[in-house]
Amino acid sequence: MNDKINSVAVLGAGTMGAGIAALAADQGCKVLLLDINDEAASKGKNAMTADRNPLLKDLSKIENVKIGNFNDNFSDINQYDWICEVVVERLDIKRQIFENIEKYRKDGSVVSSNTSGIPLRDITENMSDRLLKDVCITHFFNPVKIMKLCEVIPGEKTLEVNLNKLKVFISDILGKGVVNAKDTVNFIGNRIGCYWMLKGLHEGKNAREEGISQEISDALMSRPMGLPPTGLYGLIDLIGLDVMYSVGKNLSINLPKDDDGLKYVNLPDEEQKLYDNGQLGRKTGGGFYRIQKLDNGDKLKEVYDLGSGDWREARKIDMEKDLNVILEDSNYGLYSWKVMGSTLMYAADLIPEIADDIVNVDRAMKWGFAWAKGPFEMIDELGPFKCIEKCKKLGSVPKMLQILENSGEKSFYTDDGKFMDISGTYKKISD
Ligand SMILES: NC(=O)c1ccc[n+]([C@@H]2O[C@H](COP(=O)([O-])OP(=O)(O)OC[C@H]3O[C@@H](n4cnc5c(N)ncnc54)[C@H](O)[C@@H]3O)[C@@H](O)[C@H]2O)c1
């Protein structure tokens, strides 16, 4: 059995598959890229050397990539050390691909699925022990070339040695940041990130009535929070309202019964209308924002005002606030608490459900969503005891904050590189 991975068979040559294949080829690995037909596989290969934004960093590494189709070339996967399934997000299709993987792969190879939210136990249900000991989820983030995060999720029977072999390859060879997640819906990054987005949409109506327009919301939910400049509505335009709709449906089925996120899984009425009309975001020429080309060649940014149901010129907002706005007793403050503060509290309640410790949660949000700080780092900046006080007034205190309070300590992290674990004691942060 190989103790190292040197070659990768990527099954599915779409956005993510081509990205993962390029990542491995760039590092000198032998890569096989398969899809439903040669045309689909070629499209993925061409994206690696495209004139604009090629997926490969070193275009000459295209020589490491061999392509083929599922009908004629599936058995070739027996030459490869890691088989990475990256086909469409459909359980039945992924299961069918997995059955073929098991038929053809060699002993000692490791197998993963790049699903964004389907539980591994569903994909591998009733499959052989031979597969179960070698299988996991590898959840890369889009665009693969840029985003550092790869969440790795083992199954119940996955052997530690096989999982480690893949984790070492992903971190040391592919250069990604591995986060240890669990087989729970949407794993870590999307569980917290989607809560933030869906909760944000649901707070929108009240916010608009309080004079907080979508532009103000985005100005608050970006630099002041240490989040990317798109803010909330701008990010959903990038992702697509259709994706948010499907995410909500998946959450409605798979979230635990008492999860706060269940209140926000359906789109609010205004956003549902946009979804029904196909106004989904950048991919449809506009969602919450659009760019209009004027006759004189200038570009005009417009916002679809959810209150009035009309397009109007988007206002530029100079937002002076910083993270502390979350605890301010102002309309900006109350809104920021409801969207960002509640997301931080949501994250603080999800350990050990979605991750064993706060470090994995913070890394997932920084590496996958480009947040400058993770939820627990933000709580430390705000002052954990101010958050605890606020939570007590509003109802209950999230698990990790309760652990912190009981420990008698004052922060989740220490200046000498330690974090508070679930037992309430400090542990050294590992690389
Ligand atoms: N796009 C993202 O932002 C993102 C991020 C993380 C994870 N993911 C996950 O990665 C996986 C792939 O997503 P993507 O964005 O690359 O999708 P994509 O649509 O770009 O590519 C999917 C590929 O699946 C192939 N396919 C379609 N029908 C098939 C079938 N019946 N049998 C086999 N293959 C079929 C397509 O030819 C296509 O090449 C999904 O599970 C998705 O949830 C996507």
Short mmCIF file of C-alpha atoms and ligand atoms in Angstrom, two decimals:
data_model
loop_
_atom_site.label_atom_id
_atom_site.label_comp_id
_atom_site.label_asym_id
_atom_site.label_seq_id
_atom_site.Cartn_x
_atom_site.Cartn_y
_atom_site.Cartn_z
CA MET A 1 0.00 0.00 0.00
CA ASN A 2 1.21 3.48 -0.88
CA ASP A 3 1.84 5.60 2.15
CA LYS A 4 1.80 8.75 0.04
CA ILE A 5 -0.52 10.15 -2.61
CA ASN A 6 1.09 10.92 -5.95
CA SER A 7 -1.82 10.79 -8.35
CA VAL A 8 -5.46 11.85 -8.43
CA ALA A 9 -8.50 10.77 -10.44
CA VAL A 10 -11.06 13.57 -10.44
CA LEU A 11 -14.57 12.48 -11.41
CA GLY A 12 -16.50 15.50 -12.67
CA ALA A 13 -14.85 18.27 -14.67
CA GLY A 14 -17.11 21.19 -13.77
CA THR A 15 -16.21 24.29 -11.76
CA MET A 16 -14.90 22.43 -8.73
CA GLY A 17 -13.58 19.30 -10.44
CA ALA A 18 -11.48 21.26 -12.91
CA GLY A 19 -10.25 23.44 -10.03
CA ILE A 20 -9.17 20.47 -7.92
CA ALA A 21 -7.58 18.76 -10.93
CA ALA A 22 -5.59 21.93 -11.74
CA LEU A 23 -4.45 22.26 -8.13
CA ALA A 24 -3.00 18.74 -8.18
CA ALA A 25 -1.52 19.05 -11.68
CA ASP A 26 0.20 22.30 -10.66
CA GLN A 27 2.03 20.35 -7.95
CA GLY A 28 3.28 17.77 -10.43
CA CYS A 29 0.74 15.04 -9.71
CA LYS A 30 -0.52 12.73 -12.40
CA VAL A 31 -4.21 13.64 -12.87
CA LEU A 32 -7.07 11.82 -14.58
CA LEU A 33 -10.13 14.00 -15.23
CA LEU A 34 -13.34 12.22 -16.24
CA ASP A 35 -16.86 13.44 -16.98
CA ILE A 36 -20.06 12.19 -18.61
CA ASN A 37 -18.56 12.64 -22.09
CA ASP A 38 -15.30 13.76 -23.69
CA GLU A 39 -16.74 17.18 -24.45
CA ALA A 40 -17.48 17.91 -20.77
CA ALA A 41 -14.02 16.66 -19.76
CA SER A 42 -12.34 18.80 -22.46
CA LYS A 43 -14.23 21.84 -21.24
CA GLY A 44 -12.75 21.31 -17.79
CA LYS A 45 -9.27 20.81 -19.21
CA ASN A 46 -9.55 23.93 -21.38
CA ALA A 47 -10.50 26.00 -18.33
CA MET A 48 -7.12 25.14 -16.87
CA THR A 49 -5.27 27.03 -19.60
CA ALA A 50 -7.94 29.62 -20.51
CA ASP A 51 -6.69 33.07 -21.56
CA ARG A 52 -8.63 34.71 -18.74
CA ASN A 53 -8.16 33.35 -15.21
CA PRO A 54 -6.63 29.96 -16.08
CA LEU A 55 -7.04 27.43 -13.28
CA LEU A 56 -3.41 26.39 -13.53
CA LYS A 57 -0.69 28.61 -12.10
CA ASP A 58 1.91 27.00 -14.37
CA LEU A 59 0.30 26.36 -17.76
CA SER A 60 2.98 23.84 -18.75
CA LYS A 61 1.60 21.51 -16.05
CA ILE A 62 -1.34 20.76 -18.33
CA GLU A 63 0.83 17.84 -19.51
CA ASN A 64 0.02 16.13 -16.19
CA VAL A 65 -3.69 15.98 -17.05
CA LYS A 66 -5.29 13.11 -18.95
CA ILE A 67 -9.01 13.27 -19.74
CA GLY A 68 -11.71 10.73 -20.54
CA ASN A 69 -15.34 9.80 -20.02
CA PHE A 70 -17.20 7.65 -17.48
CA ASN A 71 -18.28 5.06 -20.08
CA ASP A 72 -14.94 4.24 -21.66
CA ASN A 73 -12.36 5.21 -19.10
CA PHE A 74 -13.74 4.50 -15.63
CA SER A 75 -11.49 1.48 -15.09
CA ASP A 76 -8.42 3.75 -15.52
CA ILE A 77 -8.98 5.01 -11.98
CA ASN A 78 -7.18 1.86 -10.82
CA GLN A 79 -3.91 3.69 -11.55
CA TYR A 80 -4.61 6.51 -9.10
CA ASP A 81 -4.00 6.98 -5.37
CA TRP A 82 -6.84 9.40 -4.58
CA ILE A 83 -10.25 9.22 -6.26
CA CYS A 84 -12.10 12.51 -5.81
CA GLU A 85 -15.78 12.57 -6.79
CA VAL A 86 -16.95 16.06 -7.85
CA VAL A 87 -20.16 15.49 -9.86
CA VAL A 88 -23.43 17.40 -9.48
CA GLU A 89 -24.94 17.75 -6.01
CA ARG A 90 -27.37 14.81 -6.32
CA LEU A 91 -27.36 11.91 -3.91
CA ASP A 92 -28.49 9.33 -6.47
CA ILE A 93 -25.81 10.34 -8.97
CA LYS A 94 -23.06 10.47 -6.35
CA ARG A 95 -24.04 7.01 -5.09
CA GLN A 96 -23.93 5.61 -8.60
CA ILE A 97 -20.45 7.06 -9.15
CA PHE A 98 -19.33 5.65 -5.80
CA GLU A 99 -20.49 2.18 -6.79
CA ASN A 100 -18.33 2.36 -9.89
CA ILE A 101 -15.40 3.75 -7.92
CA GLU A 102 -15.55 0.74 -5.62
CA LYS A 103 -15.65 -1.60 -8.60
CA TYR A 104 -12.49 -0.26 -10.22
CA ARG A 105 -10.21 1.40 -7.68
CA LYS A 106 -7.04 -0.28 -6.46
CA ASP A 107 -6.42 -1.40 -2.89
CA GLY A 108 -4.97 1.33 -0.74
CA SER A 109 -6.46 4.21 -2.70
CA VAL A 110 -8.46 6.81 -0.78
CA VAL A 111 -11.85 8.06 -1.94
CA SER A 112 -13.60 11.35 -1.27
CA SER A 113 -16.68 13.29 -2.25
CA ASN A 114 -16.62 17.06 -2.71
CA THR A 115 -20.26 17.51 -1.75
CA SER A 116 -21.17 20.86 -0.20
CA GLY A 117 -23.82 19.44 2.06
CA ILE A 118 -24.92 15.84 1.46
CA PRO A 119 -24.01 13.73 4.51
CA LEU A 120 -21.29 11.14 3.85
CA ARG A 121 -23.39 8.50 5.62
CA ASP A 122 -26.10 8.96 2.96
CA ILE A 123 -23.65 8.71 0.06
CA THR A 124 -22.04 5.54 1.46
CA GLU A 125 -25.12 3.87 3.00
CA ASN A 126 -24.92 0.06 2.66
CA MET A 127 -21.57 0.20 0.88
CA SER A 128 -18.76 -2.27 1.58
CA ASP A 129 -16.37 -2.08 4.53
CA ARG A 130 -13.54 -1.96 2.00
CA LEU A 131 -14.85 1.44 0.90
CA LEU A 132 -15.91 2.70 4.32
CA LYS A 133 -12.39 2.45 5.75
CA ASP A 134 -10.95 4.55 2.90
CA VAL A 135 -13.63 7.22 2.43
CA CYS A 136 -14.21 10.81 3.51
CA ILE A 137 -15.52 14.16 2.33
CA THR A 138 -13.08 16.76 1.01
CA HIS A 139 -14.99 20.02 0.80
CA PHE A 140 -12.94 22.54 -1.18
CA PHE A 141 -14.21 26.10 -1.57
CA ASN A 142 -14.79 28.05 -4.77
CA PRO A 143 -12.58 29.26 -6.43
CA VAL A 144 -10.31 26.35 -5.54
CA LYS A 145 -7.21 28.17 -6.79
CA ILE A 146 -7.75 30.99 -4.31
CA MET A 147 -9.67 29.80 -1.26
CA LYS A 148 -7.48 28.18 1.35
CA LEU A 149 -10.10 26.00 3.04
CA CYS A 150 -10.62 22.29 2.62
CA GLU A 151 -12.94 20.74 5.19
CA VAL A 152 -12.22 17.06 5.70
CA ILE A 153 -14.94 14.86 7.16
CA PRO A 154 -14.41 11.19 7.97
CA GLY A 155 -17.11 8.55 8.13
CA GLU A 156 -17.68 6.36 11.18
CA LYS A 157 -15.43 3.58 9.86
CA THR A 158 -12.75 5.64 8.11
CA LEU A 159 -9.28 4.53 9.24
CA GLU A 160 -7.22 7.30 10.82
CA VAL A 161 -4.15 6.32 8.81
CA ASN A 162 -5.99 6.72 5.49
CA LEU A 163 -7.56 9.99 6.51
CA ASN A 164 -4.18 11.35 7.60
CA LYS A 165 -2.57 10.34 4.34
CA LEU A 166 -5.09 12.50 2.47
CA LYS A 167 -4.91 15.39 4.96
CA VAL A 168 -1.13 15.51 4.67
CA PHE A 169 -1.41 15.55 0.87
CA ILE A 170 -3.99 18.35 0.90
CA SER A 171 -2.02 20.51 3.29
CA ASP A 172 1.62 19.77 2.44
CA ILE A 173 1.37 19.18 -1.31
CA LEU A 174 -1.74 21.09 -2.39
CA GLY A 175 -1.07 23.88 0.11
CA LYS A 176 -4.60 24.11 1.47
CA GLY A 177 -5.70 24.64 5.05
CA VAL A 178 -7.33 21.49 6.36
CA VAL A 179 -10.15 21.93 8.84
CA ASN A 180 -11.49 18.91 10.71
CA ALA A 181 -15.26 18.87 10.40
CA LYS A 182 -17.98 16.37 11.21
CA ASP A 183 -20.66 14.63 9.18
CA THR A 184 -23.34 17.24 9.97
CA VAL A 185 -25.40 19.27 7.52
CA ASN A 186 -23.31 21.83 5.58
CA PHE A 187 -20.28 21.02 7.76
CA ILE A 188 -18.69 24.11 9.39
CA GLY A 189 -18.22 27.01 6.96
CA ASN A 190 -21.54 26.75 5.16
CA ARG A 191 -23.45 25.97 8.36
CA ILE A 192 -22.37 29.26 9.90
CA GLY A 193 -22.05 31.28 6.67
CA CYS A 194 -25.52 30.27 5.45
CA TYR A 195 -27.06 31.04 8.83
CA TRP A 196 -25.54 34.54 8.55
CA MET A 197 -26.91 35.04 5.03
CA LEU A 198 -30.39 33.63 5.63
CA LYS A 199 -30.76 35.39 8.98
CA GLY A 200 -29.58 38.58 7.28
CA LEU A 201 -32.28 38.31 4.60
CA HIS A 202 -34.92 37.71 7.28
CA GLU A 203 -33.84 40.80 9.24
CA GLY A 204 -34.00 42.89 6.06
CA LYS A 205 -37.63 43.94 6.21
CA ASN A 206 -37.45 45.29 9.77
CA ALA A 207 -34.14 46.92 8.96
CA ARG A 208 -35.60 48.75 5.94
CA GLU A 209 -38.42 50.03 8.15
CA GLU A 210 -35.73 51.35 10.50
CA GLY A 211 -34.04 53.20 7.63
CA ILE A 212 -31.32 50.59 7.05
CA SER A 213 -31.29 50.19 3.28
CA GLN A 214 -29.60 47.26 1.54
CA GLU A 215 -26.59 49.50 0.84
CA ILE A 216 -26.29 50.41 4.52
CA SER A 217 -26.67 46.78 5.46
CA ASP A 218 -23.84 45.82 3.11
CA ALA A 219 -21.71 48.69 4.39
CA LEU A 220 -22.18 47.35 7.94
CA MET A 221 -21.75 43.67 7.04
CA SER A 222 -18.38 44.18 5.35
CA ARG A 223 -15.38 46.24 6.57
CA PRO A 224 -16.71 46.96 10.10
CA MET A 225 -17.11 43.22 10.67
CA GLY A 226 -13.87 42.29 8.89
CA LEU A 227 -15.91 40.64 6.12
CA PRO A 228 -15.37 40.92 2.33
CA PRO A 229 -16.57 44.13 0.61
CA THR A 230 -19.56 42.44 -1.04
CA GLY A 231 -21.43 42.51 2.30
CA LEU A 232 -24.49 40.33 2.59
CA TYR A 233 -26.69 41.15 -0.42
CA GLY A 234 -23.64 41.50 -2.67
CA LEU A 235 -22.40 38.06 -1.63
CA ILE A 236 -25.78 36.45 -2.30
CA ASP A 237 -25.74 38.06 -5.77
CA LEU A 238 -22.42 36.31 -6.34
CA ILE A 239 -23.61 32.93 -5.04
CA GLY A 240 -27.06 33.08 -6.63
CA LEU A 241 -30.48 33.24 -4.95
CA ASP A 242 -31.26 29.82 -6.47
CA VAL A 243 -28.33 28.33 -4.55
CA MET A 244 -29.57 29.99 -1.35
CA TYR A 245 -33.02 28.55 -2.03
CA SER A 246 -31.59 25.02 -2.35
CA VAL A 247 -29.37 25.51 0.69
CA GLY A 248 -32.47 26.46 2.67
CA LYS A 249 -34.31 23.35 1.48
CA ASN A 250 -31.38 21.11 2.46
CA LEU A 251 -31.18 22.78 5.88
CA SER A 252 -34.91 22.36 6.43
CA ILE A 253 -34.50 18.59 6.04
CA ASN A 254 -31.19 18.07 7.81
CA LEU A 255 -30.88 20.63 10.63
CA PRO A 256 -31.46 19.26 14.12
CA LYS A 257 -35.04 19.82 15.34
CA ASP A 258 -34.14 22.51 17.89
CA ASP A 259 -31.70 24.44 15.67
CA ASP A 260 -32.26 28.20 15.53
CA GLY A 261 -31.46 28.17 11.80
CA LEU A 262 -34.73 26.34 11.06
CA LYS A 263 -36.59 29.66 11.42
CA TYR A 264 -34.78 31.08 8.40
CA VAL A 265 -34.67 28.23 5.88
CA ASN A 266 -37.37 29.67 3.61
CA LEU A 267 -36.67 32.84 1.64
CA PRO A 268 -38.59 35.91 2.91
CA ASP A 269 -41.55 36.94 0.68
CA GLU A 270 -39.67 39.68 -1.21
CA GLU A 271 -36.71 37.43 -1.99
CA GLN A 272 -39.04 34.55 -2.90
CA LYS A 273 -40.58 36.83 -5.56
CA LEU A 274 -37.13 37.55 -6.99
CA TYR A 275 -36.43 33.82 -7.05
CA ASP A 276 -39.76 33.11 -8.79
CA ASN A 277 -38.98 35.81 -11.39
CA GLY A 278 -35.51 34.43 -12.07
CA GLN A 279 -33.77 37.55 -10.69
CA LEU A 280 -31.05 35.43 -9.13
CA GLY A 281 -27.90 37.54 -9.02
CA ARG A 282 -24.89 38.19 -11.22
CA LYS A 283 -25.50 35.09 -13.35
CA THR A 284 -28.87 36.51 -14.50
CA GLY A 285 -27.61 40.07 -15.02
CA GLY A 286 -28.80 41.29 -11.64
CA GLY A 287 -30.27 40.28 -8.31
CA PHE A 288 -30.11 42.76 -5.47
CA TYR A 289 -27.68 44.88 -7.52
CA ARG A 290 -26.96 45.33 -11.21
CA ILE A 291 -24.53 47.34 -13.28
CA GLN A 292 -26.08 49.42 -16.08
CA LYS A 293 -23.99 50.64 -19.02
CA LEU A 294 -24.89 54.24 -19.85
CA ASP A 295 -24.88 55.75 -23.36
CA ASN A 296 -21.71 57.71 -22.53
CA GLY A 297 -19.91 54.48 -21.64
CA ASP A 298 -20.05 55.03 -17.88
CA LYS A 299 -21.28 52.31 -15.57
CA LEU A 300 -24.06 52.86 -13.05
CA LYS A 301 -24.57 50.59 -10.06
CA GLU A 302 -28.24 50.12 -9.23
CA VAL A 303 -29.95 48.44 -6.32
CA TYR A 304 -33.25 46.59 -6.46
CA ASP A 305 -34.98 48.23 -3.51
CA LEU A 306 -36.85 45.40 -1.80
CA GLY A 307 -39.08 47.91 -0.03
CA SER A 308 -40.38 49.69 -3.13
CA GLY A 309 -39.86 46.84 -5.60
CA ASP A 310 -38.00 49.19 -8.01
CA TRP A 311 -34.48 49.66 -9.29
CA ARG A 312 -32.75 52.87 -8.23
CA GLU A 313 -29.21 54.20 -8.18
CA ALA A 314 -27.21 52.54 -5.40
CA ARG A 315 -25.95 54.97 -2.77
CA LYS A 316 -22.28 54.95 -1.73
CA ILE A 317 -22.08 54.64 2.04
CA ASP A 318 -19.10 55.77 4.09
CA MET A 319 -19.41 53.55 7.11
CA GLU A 320 -17.40 54.79 10.08
CA LYS A 321 -18.32 51.97 12.46
CA ASP A 322 -16.16 49.08 13.61
CA LEU A 323 -16.94 45.67 15.12
CA ASN A 324 -18.11 47.24 18.37
CA VAL A 325 -21.22 48.50 16.60
CA ILE A 326 -22.60 45.02 17.36
CA LEU A 327 -22.98 46.00 21.02
CA GLU A 328 -24.18 49.56 20.40
CA ASP A 329 -27.65 50.56 21.49
CA SER A 330 -28.50 52.26 18.18
CA ASN A 331 -30.48 51.12 15.16
CA TYR A 332 -27.22 50.15 13.39
CA GLY A 333 -26.18 48.34 16.57
CA LEU A 334 -29.42 46.42 17.03
CA TYR A 335 -29.38 45.37 13.38
CA SER A 336 -25.72 44.31 13.58
CA TRP A 337 -26.44 42.25 16.67
CA LYS A 338 -29.41 40.57 15.00
CA VAL A 339 -27.38 39.59 11.94
CA MET A 340 -23.72 39.29 12.96
CA GLY A 341 -24.05 39.02 16.73
CA SER A 342 -26.59 36.24 16.43
CA THR A 343 -24.31 34.44 13.96
CA LEU A 344 -21.44 34.59 16.46
CA MET A 345 -23.75 33.26 19.18
CA TYR A 346 -25.01 30.54 16.82
CA ALA A 347 -21.40 29.46 16.18
CA ALA A 348 -20.68 29.50 19.91
CA ASP A 349 -23.51 27.01 20.43
CA LEU A 350 -22.32 24.51 17.78
CA ILE A 351 -19.37 22.97 19.59
CA PRO A 352 -18.97 20.00 19.79
CA GLU A 353 -21.82 19.37 17.31
CA ILE A 354 -19.99 20.53 14.17
CA ALA A 355 -16.36 20.72 15.30
CA ASP A 356 -14.33 19.58 18.28
CA ASP A 357 -12.95 23.02 19.00
CA ILE A 358 -13.09 26.74 18.31
CA VAL A 359 -9.91 26.73 16.22
CA ASN A 360 -11.49 24.63 13.48
CA VAL A 361 -14.54 26.91 13.43
CA ASP A 362 -12.47 30.10 13.24
CA ARG A 363 -10.24 28.69 10.51
CA ALA A 364 -13.24 27.57 8.45
CA MET A 365 -14.70 31.10 8.41
CA LYS A 366 -11.36 32.78 7.69
CA TRP A 367 -10.18 30.34 5.02
CA GLY A 368 -13.55 29.61 3.38
CA PHE A 369 -15.44 32.90 3.69
CA ALA A 370 -12.48 35.29 3.84
CA TRP A 371 -13.50 36.70 7.22
CA ALA A 372 -10.58 38.58 8.78
CA LYS A 373 -11.35 36.95 12.12
CA GLY A 374 -13.27 33.83 13.08
CA PRO A 375 -16.37 33.97 15.32
CA PHE A 376 -14.45 33.26 18.54
CA GLU A 377 -11.73 35.77 17.70
CA MET A 378 -14.49 38.33 17.12
CA ILE A 379 -16.14 37.49 20.43
CA ASP A 380 -12.76 37.96 22.13
CA GLU A 381 -12.47 41.38 20.46
CA LEU A 382 -15.98 42.38 21.55
CA GLY A 383 -15.42 41.10 25.07
CA PRO A 384 -16.92 37.69 25.87
CA PHE A 385 -18.50 38.94 29.09
CA LYS A 386 -20.31 41.76 27.30
CA CYS A 387 -21.73 39.11 24.95
CA ILE A 388 -22.69 36.85 27.88
CA GLU A 389 -24.47 39.77 29.56
CA LYS A 390 -26.39 40.52 26.37
CA CYS A 391 -27.31 36.86 25.88
CA LYS A 392 -28.58 36.61 29.46
CA LYS A 393 -30.87 39.57 28.86
CA LEU A 394 -32.15 38.02 25.64
CA GLY A 395 -32.55 34.45 26.90
CA SER A 396 -29.87 31.76 26.96
CA VAL A 397 -26.10 31.73 26.82
CA PRO A 398 -24.50 29.64 24.01
CA LYS A 399 -22.50 26.57 25.06
CA MET A 400 -18.95 27.82 24.51
CA LEU A 401 -19.66 31.13 26.27
CA GLN A 402 -21.11 29.20 29.18
CA ILE A 403 -17.94 27.08 29.29
CA LEU A 404 -15.84 30.24 29.27
CA GLU A 405 -17.87 31.80 32.06
CA ASN A 406 -17.63 28.64 34.18
CA SER A 407 -13.87 28.42 33.62
CA GLY A 408 -13.24 31.77 35.29
CA GLU A 409 -11.05 32.81 32.32
CA LYS A 410 -11.59 35.95 30.27
CA SER A 411 -11.03 35.02 26.64
CA PHE A 412 -11.13 32.16 24.15
CA TYR A 413 -7.53 32.71 23.06
CA THR A 414 -4.39 33.64 24.98
CA ASP A 415 -1.49 35.78 23.80
CA ASP A 416 0.85 32.79 23.96
CA GLY A 417 -0.95 30.76 21.29
CA LYS A 418 -3.50 28.77 23.27
CA PHE A 419 -7.25 28.29 22.84
CA MET A 420 -9.98 27.28 25.25
CA ASP A 421 -11.21 23.78 24.60
CA ILE A 422 -14.55 22.27 25.50
CA SER A 423 -13.33 21.25 28.95
CA GLY A 424 -12.71 24.92 29.78
CA THR A 425 -8.93 24.59 29.81
CA TYR A 426 -6.38 26.13 27.47
CA LYS A 427 -4.63 23.97 24.88
CA LYS A 428 -1.83 24.80 22.46
CA ILE A 429 -3.01 25.66 18.94
CA SER A 430 -1.60 23.17 16.42
CA ASP A 431 -0.57 24.12 12.87
N1 LIG B 1 -19.57 25.54 -7.06
C1 LIG B 1 -19.31 25.72 -5.79
O1 LIG B 1 -19.21 26.86 -5.30
C2 LIG B 1 -19.08 24.53 -4.90
C3 LIG B 1 -18.32 24.68 -3.73
C4 LIG B 1 -18.05 23.57 -2.93
C5 LIG B 1 -18.56 22.33 -3.29
N2 LIG B 1 -19.33 22.21 -4.42
C6 LIG B 1 -19.81 20.86 -4.76
O2 LIG B 1 -18.96 20.30 -5.76
C7 LIG B 1 -19.72 19.41 -6.60
C8 LIG B 1 -19.60 19.87 -8.04
O3 LIG B 1 -20.06 21.20 -8.14
P1 LIG B 1 -19.65 22.15 -9.37
O4 LIG B 1 -19.92 23.53 -8.92
O5 LIG B 1 -18.31 21.78 -9.87
O6 LIG B 1 -20.78 21.72 -10.42
P2 LIG B 1 -20.73 21.81 -12.01
O7 LIG B 1 -22.14 21.85 -12.43
O8 LIG B 1 -19.80 22.88 -12.46
O9 LIG B 1 -20.07 20.40 -12.42
C9 LIG B 1 -20.72 19.19 -12.16
C10 LIG B 1 -20.22 18.12 -13.12
O10 LIG B 1 -21.04 16.98 -12.95
C11 LIG B 1 -21.27 16.40 -14.22
N3 LIG B 1 -22.55 15.69 -14.26
C12 LIG B 1 -23.78 16.17 -14.54
N4 LIG B 1 -24.70 15.18 -14.53
C13 LIG B 1 -24.04 14.04 -14.26
C14 LIG B 1 -24.44 12.70 -14.13
N5 LIG B 1 -25.69 12.32 -14.29
N6 LIG B 1 -23.48 11.79 -13.84
C15 LIG B 1 -22.21 12.16 -13.66
N7 LIG B 1 -21.77 13.43 -13.79
C16 LIG B 1 -22.68 14.37 -14.08
C17 LIG B 1 -21.33 17.58 -15.17
O11 LIG B 1 -21.01 17.16 -16.50
C18 LIG B 1 -20.33 18.54 -14.59
O12 LIG B 1 -19.07 18.49 -15.20
C19 LIG B 1 -21.15 19.45 -6.07
O13 LIG B 1 -21.34 18.39 -5.19
C20 LIG B 1 -21.20 20.79 -5.35
O14 LIG B 1 -22.18 20.81 -4.34
C21 LIG B 1 -19.56 23.26 -5.25
#
